[in-house]
Coordinates of N, CA and C and ligand atoms in Angstrom, one line a residue:
M1 N 98.7 96.6 71.8 CA 99.2 97.5 72.9 C 99.6 96.7 74.1
K2 N 100.9 96.9 74.5 CA 101.3 96.1 75.7 C 101.3 97.0 76.9
I3 N 100.5 96.7 77.9 CA 100.4 97.5 79.1 C 100.9 96.8 80.4
R4 N 101.8 97.5 81.1 CA 102.3 96.9 82.4 C 101.9 97.9 83.5
L5 N 101.5 97.4 84.6 CA 101.2 98.3 85.8 C 102.2 97.9 86.8
Y6 N 103.1 98.8 87.1 CA 104.1 98.6 88.2 C 103.5 99.1 89.5
G7 N 103.5 98.3 90.5 CA 103.0 98.7 91.8 C 103.8 98.1 93.0
L8 N 103.1 98.1 94.1 CA 103.6 97.5 95.3 C 102.5 96.7 96.0
P9 N 102.8 95.6 96.7 CA 101.8 94.8 97.3 C 101.0 95.7 98.3
G10 N 99.7 95.7 98.2 CA 98.8 96.5 99.1 C 98.6 97.9 98.7
S11 N 99.4 98.4 97.7 CA 99.4 99.9 97.4 C 98.0 100.3 96.9
H12 N 97.4 101.3 97.6 CA 96.1 101.7 97.2 C 96.1 102.6 95.9
P13 N 97.0 103.5 95.7 CA 97.0 104.1 94.4 C 97.2 103.1 93.2
T14 N 98.0 102.1 93.5 CA 98.2 101.1 92.4 C 96.8 100.4 92.2
M15 N 96.1 100.1 93.3 CA 94.8 99.5 93.1 C 93.8 100.4 92.4
A16 N 93.9 101.7 92.7 CA 93.0 102.6 92.0 C 93.3 102.5 90.4
V17 N 94.5 102.5 90.0 CA 94.8 102.4 88.6 C 94.4 101.0 88.0
Q18 N 94.7 100.0 88.8 CA 94.2 98.6 88.4 C 92.7 98.6 88.1
A19 N 92.0 99.2 89.0 CA 90.5 99.2 88.8 C 90.1 100.1 87.6
M20 N 90.8 101.1 87.4 CA 90.5 102.0 86.2 C 90.8 101.2 84.9
L21 N 91.9 100.5 84.9 CA 92.3 99.7 83.7 C 91.2 98.6 83.4
E22 N 90.8 98.0 84.5 CA 89.7 97.0 84.4 C 88.4 97.6 83.9
R23 N 88.1 98.8 84.4 CA 86.8 99.4 84.0 C 86.9 99.8 82.5
K24 N 88.1 100.1 82.0 CA 88.3 100.5 80.6 C 88.3 99.2 79.7
G25 N 88.5 98.1 80.4 CA 88.6 96.9 79.6 C 89.9 96.7 78.9
L26 N 91.0 97.4 79.4 CA 92.3 97.3 78.8 C 93.1 96.1 79.4
G27 N 93.6 95.3 78.6 CA 94.4 94.2 79.1 C 95.7 94.7 79.6
F28 N 96.2 94.1 80.7 CA 97.5 94.6 81.3 C 98.1 93.5 82.2
R29 N 99.3 93.7 82.5 CA 100.0 92.8 83.4 C 100.4 93.6 84.6
R30 N 100.1 93.1 85.8 CA 100.6 93.9 87.0 C 101.9 93.3 87.5
V31 N 102.8 94.2 87.8 CA 104.1 93.7 88.3 C 104.4 94.4 89.6
D32 N 104.4 93.6 90.7 CA 104.7 94.2 92.0 C 106.2 94.3 92.3
L33 N 106.7 95.4 92.8 CA 108.1 95.6 93.1 C 108.3 95.3 94.6
V34 N 109.5 95.2 95.0 CA 109.8 95.0 96.4 C 109.7 96.3 97.1
P35 N 109.0 96.4 98.2 CA 108.9 97.7 98.9 C 110.2 98.3 99.2
F36 N 110.3 99.5 99.1 CA 111.5 100.3 99.3 C 112.5 100.2 98.2
L37 N 112.9 99.0 97.7 CA 113.7 98.8 96.6 C 113.1 99.5 95.4
A38 N 111.7 99.5 95.4 CA 111.0 100.1 94.3 C 111.5 101.6 94.0
R39 N 111.8 102.2 95.1 CA 112.3 103.6 94.9 C 113.4 103.8 94.0
A40 N 114.4 102.9 94.2 CA 115.6 103.0 93.3 C 115.3 102.5 91.9
I41 N 114.4 101.5 91.8 CA 114.1 100.9 90.5 C 113.3 102.0 89.7
V42 N 112.4 102.7 90.3 CA 111.6 103.6 89.6 C 112.4 104.9 89.3
R43 N 113.2 105.3 90.2 CA 113.9 106.6 90.0 C 115.1 106.3 89.0
R44 N 115.9 105.3 89.3 CA 117.2 105.1 88.6 C 117.0 104.3 87.3
A45 N 116.4 103.0 87.5 CA 116.3 102.2 86.3 C 115.2 102.7 85.3
M46 N 114.1 103.2 85.8 CA 113.1 103.7 84.9 C 113.3 105.2 84.6
R47 N 114.1 105.8 85.3 CA 114.4 107.3 85.1 C 113.2 108.2 85.2
L48 N 112.4 107.9 86.2 CA 111.2 108.8 86.4 C 111.5 109.8 87.4
P49 N 110.7 110.9 87.4 CA 111.0 112.0 88.3 C 110.7 111.7 89.8
Q50 N 109.7 110.9 90.1 CA 109.4 110.6 91.5 C 109.8 109.2 91.7
N51 N 109.9 108.8 93.0 CA 110.3 107.4 93.3 C 109.2 106.6 93.8
T52 N 108.0 106.8 93.3 CA 106.8 106.1 93.7 C 106.1 105.4 92.6
V53 N 105.3 104.4 93.0 CA 104.4 103.7 92.2 C 103.0 104.3 92.5
P54 N 102.0 104.1 91.6 CA 102.0 103.3 90.4 C 102.7 104.0 89.2
V55 N 103.3 103.1 88.4 CA 103.8 103.5 87.1 C 103.1 102.6 86.0
L56 N 102.7 103.3 84.9 CA 102.1 102.5 83.8 C 103.0 102.6 82.7
A57 N 103.3 101.4 82.1 CA 104.1 101.4 80.9 C 103.3 100.9 79.7
V58 N 103.2 101.8 78.7 CA 102.3 101.5 77.5 C 103.3 101.4 76.3
D59 N 103.5 100.2 75.9 CA 104.4 99.9 74.8 C 105.8 100.5 75.2
G60 N 106.2 100.4 76.4 CA 107.5 100.9 76.9 C 107.5 102.3 77.3
R61 N 106.5 103.1 77.0 CA 106.4 104.5 77.4 C 105.8 104.6 78.8
R62 N 106.5 105.3 79.7 CA 106.1 105.2 81.1 C 105.3 106.5 81.6
V63 N 104.3 106.3 82.3 CA 103.6 107.4 82.9 C 103.5 107.1 84.4
Q64 N 103.8 108.1 85.2 CA 103.9 107.9 86.7 C 102.8 108.8 87.4
G65 N 102.3 108.1 88.4 CA 101.3 108.9 89.3 C 99.9 108.5 89.0
S66 N 99.1 108.3 90.0 CA 97.7 107.8 89.8 C 96.9 108.9 89.0
R67 N 97.1 110.1 89.3 CA 96.3 111.1 88.6 C 96.7 111.3 87.1
E68 N 98.0 111.3 86.9 CA 98.5 111.4 85.5 C 98.0 110.2 84.7
I69 N 98.1 109.0 85.4 CA 97.7 107.8 84.6 C 96.2 107.8 84.3
A70 N 95.4 108.4 85.2 CA 93.9 108.4 84.9 C 93.7 109.2 83.6
R71 N 94.5 110.3 83.4 CA 94.3 111.1 82.2 C 94.8 110.4 81.0
E72 N 95.9 109.7 81.2 CA 96.5 108.9 80.1 C 95.5 107.8 79.6
L73 N 94.8 107.2 80.6 CA 93.9 106.1 80.2 C 92.7 106.7 79.4
D74 N 92.3 107.9 79.8 CA 91.2 108.5 78.9 C 91.7 108.8 77.5
R75 N 93.0 109.1 77.4 CA 93.5 109.4 76.0 C 93.6 108.0 75.3
L76 N 94.1 107.0 76.0 CA 94.2 105.7 75.3 C 92.9 105.1 74.9
R77 N 92.0 105.2 75.8 CA 90.6 104.6 75.5 C 89.6 105.5 76.1
P78 N 89.0 106.4 75.3 CA 88.1 107.4 75.8 C 86.8 106.8 76.5
E79 N 86.4 105.6 76.2 CA 85.1 105.1 76.7 C 85.4 103.9 77.7
P80 N 84.7 103.8 78.8 CA 83.9 104.9 79.4 C 84.8 105.9 80.0
P81 N 84.4 107.2 79.9 CA 85.3 108.3 80.4 C 85.5 108.3 81.9
L82 N 86.7 108.7 82.3 CA 87.0 108.8 83.7 C 86.7 110.2 84.2
F83 N 86.4 111.2 83.3 CA 86.1 112.6 83.7 C 84.8 113.0 83.0
P84 N 84.0 113.8 83.7 CA 82.7 114.2 83.0 C 83.1 115.2 81.9
T85 N 82.2 115.3 80.9 CA 82.4 116.2 79.8 C 82.1 117.7 80.1
T86 N 81.1 117.9 81.0 CA 80.8 119.3 81.3 C 81.9 119.9 82.2
P87 N 82.4 121.1 81.8 CA 83.6 121.7 82.5 C 83.3 121.9 84.0
D88 N 82.1 122.3 84.3 CA 81.8 122.5 85.7 C 81.8 121.2 86.5
Q89 N 81.3 120.2 86.0 CA 81.3 118.9 86.7 C 82.7 118.3 86.7
R90 N 83.4 118.5 85.7 CA 84.8 118.0 85.6 C 85.7 118.7 86.7
L91 N 85.5 120.0 86.9 CA 86.2 120.7 87.9 C 86.0 120.1 89.3
K92 N 84.7 119.7 89.6 CA 84.3 119.1 90.9 C 85.0 117.8 91.0
V93 N 85.0 117.0 90.0 CA 85.6 115.6 90.1 C 87.1 115.8 90.2
E94 N 87.7 116.8 89.5 CA 89.1 116.9 89.7 C 89.5 117.4 91.1
E95 N 88.6 118.2 91.7 CA 88.9 118.7 93.1 C 88.8 117.5 94.0
A96 N 87.8 116.6 93.9 CA 87.7 115.5 94.7 C 88.9 114.5 94.5
E97 N 89.3 114.4 93.3 CA 90.4 113.5 93.0 C 91.7 114.0 93.6
R98 N 91.9 115.3 93.5 CA 93.1 116.0 94.1 C 93.1 115.7 95.6
W99 N 91.9 116.0 96.2 CA 91.8 115.7 97.7 C 92.2 114.3 98.0
G100 N 91.6 113.4 97.2 CA 91.9 111.9 97.5 C 93.4 111.6 97.4
E101 N 94.0 112.2 96.4 CA 95.5 111.9 96.3 C 96.3 112.7 97.4
E102 N 96.0 114.0 97.5 CA 96.9 114.8 98.4 C 96.5 114.7 99.9
E103 N 95.3 114.5 100.2 CA 94.9 114.6 101.6 C 94.5 113.2 102.2
L104 N 94.0 112.3 101.4 CA 93.5 111.1 102.0 C 94.5 109.9 101.9
Q105 N 95.2 109.9 100.7 CA 96.1 108.8 100.4 C 97.2 108.6 101.5
H106 N 97.8 109.7 101.9 CA 99.0 109.5 102.7 C 98.6 109.0 104.2
P107 N 97.6 109.7 104.8 CA 97.2 109.1 106.1 C 96.9 107.6 106.1
I108 N 96.3 107.2 105.0 CA 95.9 105.8 104.9 C 97.2 104.9 104.7
R109 N 98.2 105.5 104.0 CA 99.5 104.8 103.8 C 100.1 104.7 105.2
Q110 N 100.1 105.7 106.0 CA 100.7 105.7 107.3 C 100.0 104.6 108.2
I111 N 98.7 104.6 108.2 CA 97.9 103.7 109.0 C 98.4 102.2 108.6
S112 N 98.4 102.0 107.3 CA 98.7 100.6 106.8 C 100.1 100.2 107.1
L113 N 101.1 101.1 106.9 CA 102.5 100.7 107.2 C 102.7 100.5 108.7
W114 N 102.0 101.3 109.5 CA 102.2 101.1 110.9 C 101.6 99.7 111.3
A115 N 100.5 99.4 110.8 CA 99.8 98.1 111.1 C 100.7 96.9 110.6
M116 N 101.4 97.1 109.5 CA 102.2 96.0 108.9 C 103.5 95.8 109.8
R117 N 103.9 96.9 110.4 CA 105.1 96.8 111.3 C 104.7 96.2 112.6
A118 N 103.5 96.5 113.1 CA 103.0 96.0 114.4 C 102.8 94.5 114.4
N119 N 102.3 94.0 113.2 CA 102.0 92.6 113.1 C 102.4 92.2 111.7
R120 N 103.5 91.4 111.6 CA 104.0 91.0 110.2 C 103.2 89.9 109.6
V121 N 102.5 89.2 110.4 CA 101.9 87.9 109.9 C 101.0 88.2 108.6
P122 N 100.2 89.2 108.6 CA 99.3 89.4 107.4 C 100.0 89.9 106.2
I123 N 101.2 90.3 106.3 CA 101.9 90.9 105.1 C 101.7 90.0 103.8
R124 N 101.9 88.7 104.0 CA 101.7 87.7 102.9 C 100.4 87.8 102.2
S125 N 99.3 88.1 103.0 CA 98.0 88.1 102.4 C 97.8 89.3 101.4
Y126 N 98.7 90.3 101.5 CA 98.6 91.5 100.6 C 99.3 91.2 99.3
M127 N 100.0 90.1 99.2 CA 100.9 89.8 98.0 C 100.1 88.9 97.1
G128 N 100.5 89.0 95.8 CA 100.0 88.1 94.8 C 100.9 86.8 94.9
R129 N 101.0 86.1 93.8 CA 101.8 84.9 93.9 C 103.3 85.2 94.0
S130 N 103.7 86.3 93.4 CA 105.2 86.6 93.5 C 105.4 88.1 93.5
V131 N 106.5 88.5 94.0 CA 106.9 89.9 94.0 C 108.3 89.9 93.3
M132 N 108.3 90.5 92.1 CA 109.5 90.6 91.3 C 110.1 89.2 91.1
G133 N 109.3 88.2 90.9 CA 109.7 86.9 90.6 C 110.1 86.1 91.9
V134 N 110.0 86.7 93.0 CA 110.3 86.0 94.3 C 109.0 85.5 94.8
P135 N 108.9 84.2 95.1 CA 107.6 83.6 95.6 C 107.1 84.4 96.8
A136 N 105.8 84.6 96.9 CA 105.2 85.5 97.9 C 105.7 85.1 99.3
A137 N 105.7 83.7 99.6 CA 106.1 83.3 100.9 C 107.5 83.8 101.3
V138 N 108.4 83.7 100.3 CA 109.7 84.2 100.6 C 109.7 85.7 100.7
A139 N 109.0 86.4 99.8 CA 109.0 87.9 99.8 C 108.4 88.4 101.1
A140 N 107.4 87.7 101.7 CA 106.8 88.1 102.9 C 107.8 88.0 104.1
R141 N 108.7 86.9 104.0 CA 109.7 86.8 105.1 C 110.8 87.8 105.0
L142 N 111.0 88.3 103.8 CA 112.1 89.3 103.6 C 111.5 90.7 103.8
A143 N 110.2 90.9 103.9 CA 109.6 92.2 103.8 C 109.9 93.1 105.0
P144 N 110.0 92.5 106.3 CA 110.0 93.4 107.5 C 111.0 94.6 107.4
P145 N 112.3 94.4 107.0 CA 113.2 95.6 107.0 C 112.7 96.6 106.0
F146 N 112.1 96.2 104.9 CA 111.6 97.1 103.9 C 110.4 97.9 104.5
I147 N 109.6 97.2 105.2 CA 108.4 97.9 105.8 C 108.9 98.9 106.9
D148 N 109.9 98.5 107.7 CA 110.5 99.4 108.7 C 111.0 100.7 108.0
R149 N 111.6 100.5 106.9 CA 112.1 101.7 106.2 C 110.9 102.5 105.7
G150 N 109.9 101.8 105.1 CA 108.7 102.5 104.7 C 108.1 103.3 105.8
V151 N 108.0 102.7 107.0 CA 107.5 103.4 108.2 C 108.3 104.7 108.5
R152 N 109.6 104.6 108.4 CA 110.4 105.7 108.7 C 110.3 106.8 107.6
V153 N 110.4 106.4 106.4 CA 110.3 107.4 105.3 C 109.0 108.1 105.3
N154 N 107.9 107.4 105.6 CA 106.6 107.9 105.5 C 106.1 108.5 106.9
E155 N 107.0 108.5 107.8 CA 106.7 109.0 109.2 C 105.4 108.5 109.7
A156 N 105.3 107.1 109.7 CA 104.1 106.5 110.2 C 104.3 106.2 111.7
T157 N 104.4 107.3 112.5 CA 104.7 107.2 113.9 C 103.4 106.9 114.6
D158 N 103.5 106.5 115.9 CA 102.3 106.3 116.7 C 101.4 107.6 116.7
E159 N 102.1 108.7 116.9 CA 101.4 110.0 117.0 C 100.6 110.3 115.7
A160 N 101.3 110.1 114.6 CA 100.6 110.4 113.3 C 99.4 109.4 113.1
V161 N 99.6 108.2 113.4 CA 98.6 107.2 113.1 C 97.4 107.4 114.0
R162 N 97.7 107.7 115.3 CA 96.6 108.0 116.2 C 95.8 109.2 115.7
K163 N 96.5 110.2 115.2 CA 95.8 111.4 114.7 C 95.0 111.1 113.5
N164 N 95.6 110.3 112.6 CA 94.9 109.9 111.4 C 93.6 109.2 111.7
L165 N 93.7 108.3 112.6 CA 92.5 107.5 113.0 C 91.4 108.4 113.6
A166 N 91.9 109.4 114.3 CA 90.9 110.4 114.9 C 90.3 111.2 113.9
A167 N 91.0 111.5 112.8 CA 90.5 112.3 111.7 C 89.6 111.6 110.7
L168 N 89.6 110.3 110.8 CA 89.0 109.4 109.7 C 87.5 109.7 109.6
D169 N 86.8 109.8 110.7 CA 85.4 110.0 110.7 C 85.1 111.3 109.8
S170 N 85.8 112.3 110.1 CA 85.4 113.6 109.4 C 85.9 113.5 107.9
M171 N 87.0 112.7 107.6 CA 87.3 112.6 106.2 C 86.3 111.8 105.5
L172 N 85.7 110.7 106.1 CA 84.7 110.0 105.5 C 83.4 110.8 105.3
D173 N 83.2 111.7 106.3 CA 82.0 112.6 106.2 C 82.2 113.4 104.9
G174 N 83.4 113.9 104.6 CA 83.7 114.7 103.4 C 83.4 113.9 102.2
V175 N 83.8 112.7 102.2 CA 83.6 111.8 101.0 C 82.1 111.7 100.8
E176 N 81.3 111.5 101.9 CA 79.9 111.3 101.8 C 79.2 112.6 101.4
E177 N 79.7 113.7 101.7 CA 79.1 115.0 101.2 C 79.3 115.0 99.6
W178 N 80.4 114.5 99.1 CA 80.5 114.5 97.7 C 79.6 113.4 97.1
I179 N 79.4 112.4 97.8 CA 78.4 111.4 97.3 C 77.0 112.0 97.2
D180 N 76.6 112.7 98.3 CA 75.3 113.3 98.3 C 75.2 114.4 97.2
A181 N 76.3 115.0 96.9 CA 76.2 116.1 95.9 C 76.3 115.5 94.5
G182 N 76.5 114.2 94.3 CA 76.5 113.6 93.0 C 77.9 113.7 92.3
V183 N 78.9 114.1 93.1 CA 80.3 114.2 92.5 C 80.9 112.8 92.5
L184 N 80.6 112.0 93.5 CA 81.1 110.7 93.6 C 79.9 109.7 93.6
D185 N 80.2 108.4 93.2 CA 79.3 107.3 93.3 C 78.1 107.5 92.4
G186 N 78.3 108.2 91.2 CA 77.2 108.4 90.3 C 77.0 107.1 89.4
E187 N 76.3 107.3 88.4 CA 76.0 106.2 87.5 C 77.3 105.6 86.9
E188 N 78.1 106.4 86.5 CA 79.4 106.0 85.9 C 80.5 106.4 86.9
L189 N 81.4 105.4 87.2 CA 82.5 105.7 88.2 C 83.5 106.7 87.5
N190 N 84.0 107.7 88.2 CA 84.9 108.6 87.6 C 86.3 108.5 88.3
A191 N 87.2 109.3 87.9 CA 88.6 109.2 88.4 C 88.7 109.4 89.9
A192 N 87.8 110.3 90.4 CA 87.8 110.6 91.9 C 87.3 109.4 92.6
D193 N 86.2 108.7 92.1 CA 85.7 107.5 92.7 C 86.8 106.5 92.9
F194 N 87.6 106.3 91.8 CA 88.7 105.3 91.9 C 89.8 105.7 92.9
Q195 N 90.1 107.0 92.8 CA 91.2 107.5 93.7 C 90.8 107.3 95.2
I196 N 89.6 107.8 95.5 CA 89.1 107.7 96.9 C 88.7 106.3 97.3
G197 N 88.0 105.7 96.4 CA 87.4 104.4 96.7 C 88.5 103.4 97.1
A198 N 89.6 103.4 96.3 CA 90.7 102.4 96.6 C 91.3 102.6 97.9
S199 N 91.4 103.9 98.3 CA 92.0 104.2 99.7 C 91.1 103.7 100.8
V200 N 89.8 104.0 100.7 CA 88.9 103.5 101.7 C 88.8 102.0 101.7
R201 N 88.9 101.4 100.5 CA 88.9 99.9 100.4 C 90.0 99.3 101.2
L202 N 91.2 99.9 101.1 CA 92.4 99.4 101.8 C 92.0 99.4 103.3
L203 N 91.4 100.4 103.8 CA 91.0 100.4 105.3 C 90.1 99.2 105.6
L204 N 89.3 98.8 104.7 CA 88.4 97.7 105.0 C 89.1 96.4 105.1
T205 N 90.4 96.3 104.8 CA 91.1 95.1 104.9 C 91.5 94.9 106.4
F206 N 91.4 95.9 107.2 CA 91.8 95.8 108.6 C 90.6 95.5 109.5
Q207 N 90.8 94.3 110.1 CA 89.6 93.7 110.9 C 89.1 94.6 112.0
D208 N 89.9 95.5 112.6 CA 89.4 96.3 113.6 C 88.8 97.6 113.1
L209 N 89.1 98.0 111.9 CA 88.5 99.2 111.3 C 87.2 98.9 110.6
R210 N 87.2 97.6 110.0 CA 86.1 97.2 109.2 C 84.7 97.4 109.8
P211 N 84.5 96.9 111.0 CA 83.1 97.0 111.6 C 82.8 98.4 111.9
L212 N 83.8 99.3 112.1 CA 83.5 100.7 112.5 C 83.1 101.5 111.3
I213 N 83.5 101.1 110.1 CA 83.2 102.0 108.9 C 82.4 101.3 107.8
E214 N 82.2 100.0 107.9 CA 81.7 99.3 106.7 C 80.3 99.6 106.3
D215 N 79.5 100.1 107.2 CA 78.1 100.4 106.8 C 78.0 101.8 106.2
R216 N 79.1 102.5 106.2 CA 79.0 103.9 105.7 C 78.9 104.0 104.1
P217 N 78.2 105.0 103.6 CA 78.2 105.1 102.1 C 79.6 105.2 101.5
A218 N 80.6 105.7 102.2 CA 81.9 105.8 101.6 C 82.5 104.4 101.5
S219 N 82.1 103.5 102.4 CA 82.6 102.1 102.3 C 81.9 101.3 101.2
R220 N 80.6 101.7 101.0 CA 79.9 101.0 99.9 C 80.5 101.4 98.6
L221 N 80.8 102.7 98.5 CA 81.5 103.2 97.2 C 82.8 102.4 97.1
A222 N 83.6 102.3 98.2 CA 84.9 101.6 98.1 C 84.7 100.2 97.6
R223 N 83.7 99.5 98.0 CA 83.4 98.1 97.6 C 83.0 98.1 96.1
R224 N 82.3 99.1 95.7 CA 81.8 99.2 94.3 C 83.1 99.4 93.4
V225 N 84.0 100.2 93.9 CA 85.2 100.5 93.1 C 86.1 99.3 93.0
V226 N 86.3 98.7 94.2 CA 87.2 97.5 94.2 C 86.5 96.4 95.0
P227 N 85.7 95.5 94.4 CA 85.0 94.5 95.1 C 85.9 93.6 95.9
D228 N 87.0 93.2 95.3 CA 88.0 92.3 96.1 C 89.3 93.0 96.2
Y229 N 89.7 93.2 97.4 CA 91.0 93.9 97.6 C 91.9 92.8 98.4
R230 N 93.0 92.4 97.8 CA 93.8 91.4 98.4 C 94.3 91.9 99.7
G231 N 94.2 91.0 100.8 CA 94.8 91.4 102.1 C 93.7 91.3 103.2
D232 N 94.2 90.9 104.3 CA 93.3 90.9 105.5 C 94.2 90.9 106.7
A233 N 93.9 91.9 107.6 CA 94.8 92.0 108.8 C 94.0 91.9 110.1
P234 N 94.4 91.1 111.0 CA 93.7 90.9 112.3 C 93.8 92.2 113.1
P235 N 93.0 92.4 114.1 CA 93.1 93.6 114.9 C 94.5 93.9 115.4
V236 N 94.8 95.2 115.3 CA 96.2 95.6 115.6 C 96.3 97.0 116.3
F237 N 95.2 97.8 116.1 CA 95.3 99.1 116.7 C 94.9 99.2 118.2
P238 N 95.6 100.0 119.0 CA 95.2 100.1 120.4 C 93.8 100.6 120.5
P239 N 92.9 99.9 121.3 CA 91.5 100.3 121.3 C 91.3 101.8 121.5
A240 N 92.1 102.4 122.3 CA 91.9 103.9 122.6 C 92.0 104.7 121.3
W241 N 92.8 104.2 120.3 CA 93.0 105.0 119.1 C 91.8 104.9 118.2
L242 N 90.9 103.8 118.5 CA 89.7 103.6 117.6 C 88.5 104.3 118.2
E243 N 88.7 104.8 119.5 CA 87.6 105.4 120.2 C 86.9 106.5 119.4
P244 N 87.6 107.4 118.7 CA 87.0 108.5 118.0 C 86.1 108.0 116.8
L245 N 86.3 106.7 116.4 CA 85.5 106.1 115.3 C 84.3 105.5 115.9
R246 N 84.4 105.0 117.2 CA 83.2 104.4 117.9 C 82.2 105.4 118.3
S247 N 82.7 106.6 118.8 CA 81.7 107.6 119.2 C 82.2 108.9 118.7
P248 N 82.0 109.1 117.4 CA 82.6 110.3 116.7 C 82.0 111.6 117.3
L249 N 80.8 111.6 117.8 CA 80.2 112.8 118.3 C 80.8 113.3 119.6
T250 N 81.3 112.4 120.4 CA 81.8 112.8 121.7 C 83.3 112.9 121.6
A251 N 83.9 112.6 120.5 CA 85.4 112.6 120.4 C 85.9 114.1 120.2
G252 N 87.1 114.3 120.6 CA 87.7 115.5 120.3 C 88.2 116.2 121.5
Ligands
GSH1 N1 100.6 110.1 95.3 C1 101.3 109.4 94.3 C2 102.4 108.6 94.9 C3 102.0 107.3 95.5 C4 102.9 106.7 96.5 O1 103.5 107.4 97.4 N2 103.1 105.4 96.4 C5 103.8 104.6 97.4 C6 103.1 103.2 97.5 S1 101.4 103.4 98.1 C7 105.2 104.3 96.9 O2 105.5 104.2 95.8 N3 106.1 104.2 97.9 C8 107.5 103.9 97.6 C9 108.0 102.9 98.6 O3 107.4 102.7 99.6 O4 109.1 102.4 98.4 C10 100.3 108.7 93.4 O5 99.1 108.7 93.7 O6 100.7 108.1 92.4

């Protein structure tokens, strides 16, 4: 079986799928596309309905979207399972996974894109050796206009990012309620752990966010899901935007 994972440098849903593939012990090759060009490649060349990554190709057959791919991986290799077998428990994991994809993933995408536009230097650190055959050092130099477009398309405005950072504490509280309830961070990692953990793990690559969240159970889960996440960004967010994370009880 030949498996390829198409992604983007730094992409958290791509990392969620990568971690699931590794957990399943499935051999694969990761191919990172050029940001923004990926849209045309995925939509036109691959003829997929959405213009986003991750895309998994299994012997040439393509599956798009982190949630769809999780189900495909369970079909391809049932053990260890990504979803619980009891219907009641499965529903809970599916709800957490849905929230991770629909509610958590995008604010974190906006935060990351905003940070990459504010300081281009760390872009290189999020890349592997090459991006679509272009050496990473060159790809990093070419990246800024693509990042700018990503910022526009994803509406990663100052206002949105400030709002997302203010909401982060309560989002992580929600993750921790699921951990307490045994839906997340159980003995066996499930699809929701990967979906949510990879997103929180991306936040931990930002030096100014890291000390504010790293001791939280949600961050411990994130490191369990993805022990090593490529990328490291120096402080970039205006201190006032981080205030709600420093003193969550007085924020608002
Ligand atoms: N929510 C979907 C979509 C993920 C998504 O939006 N991926 C971003 C990268 S994190 C993307 O492909 N963006 C296209 C681009 O920036 O050109 C999933 O989990 O698969």
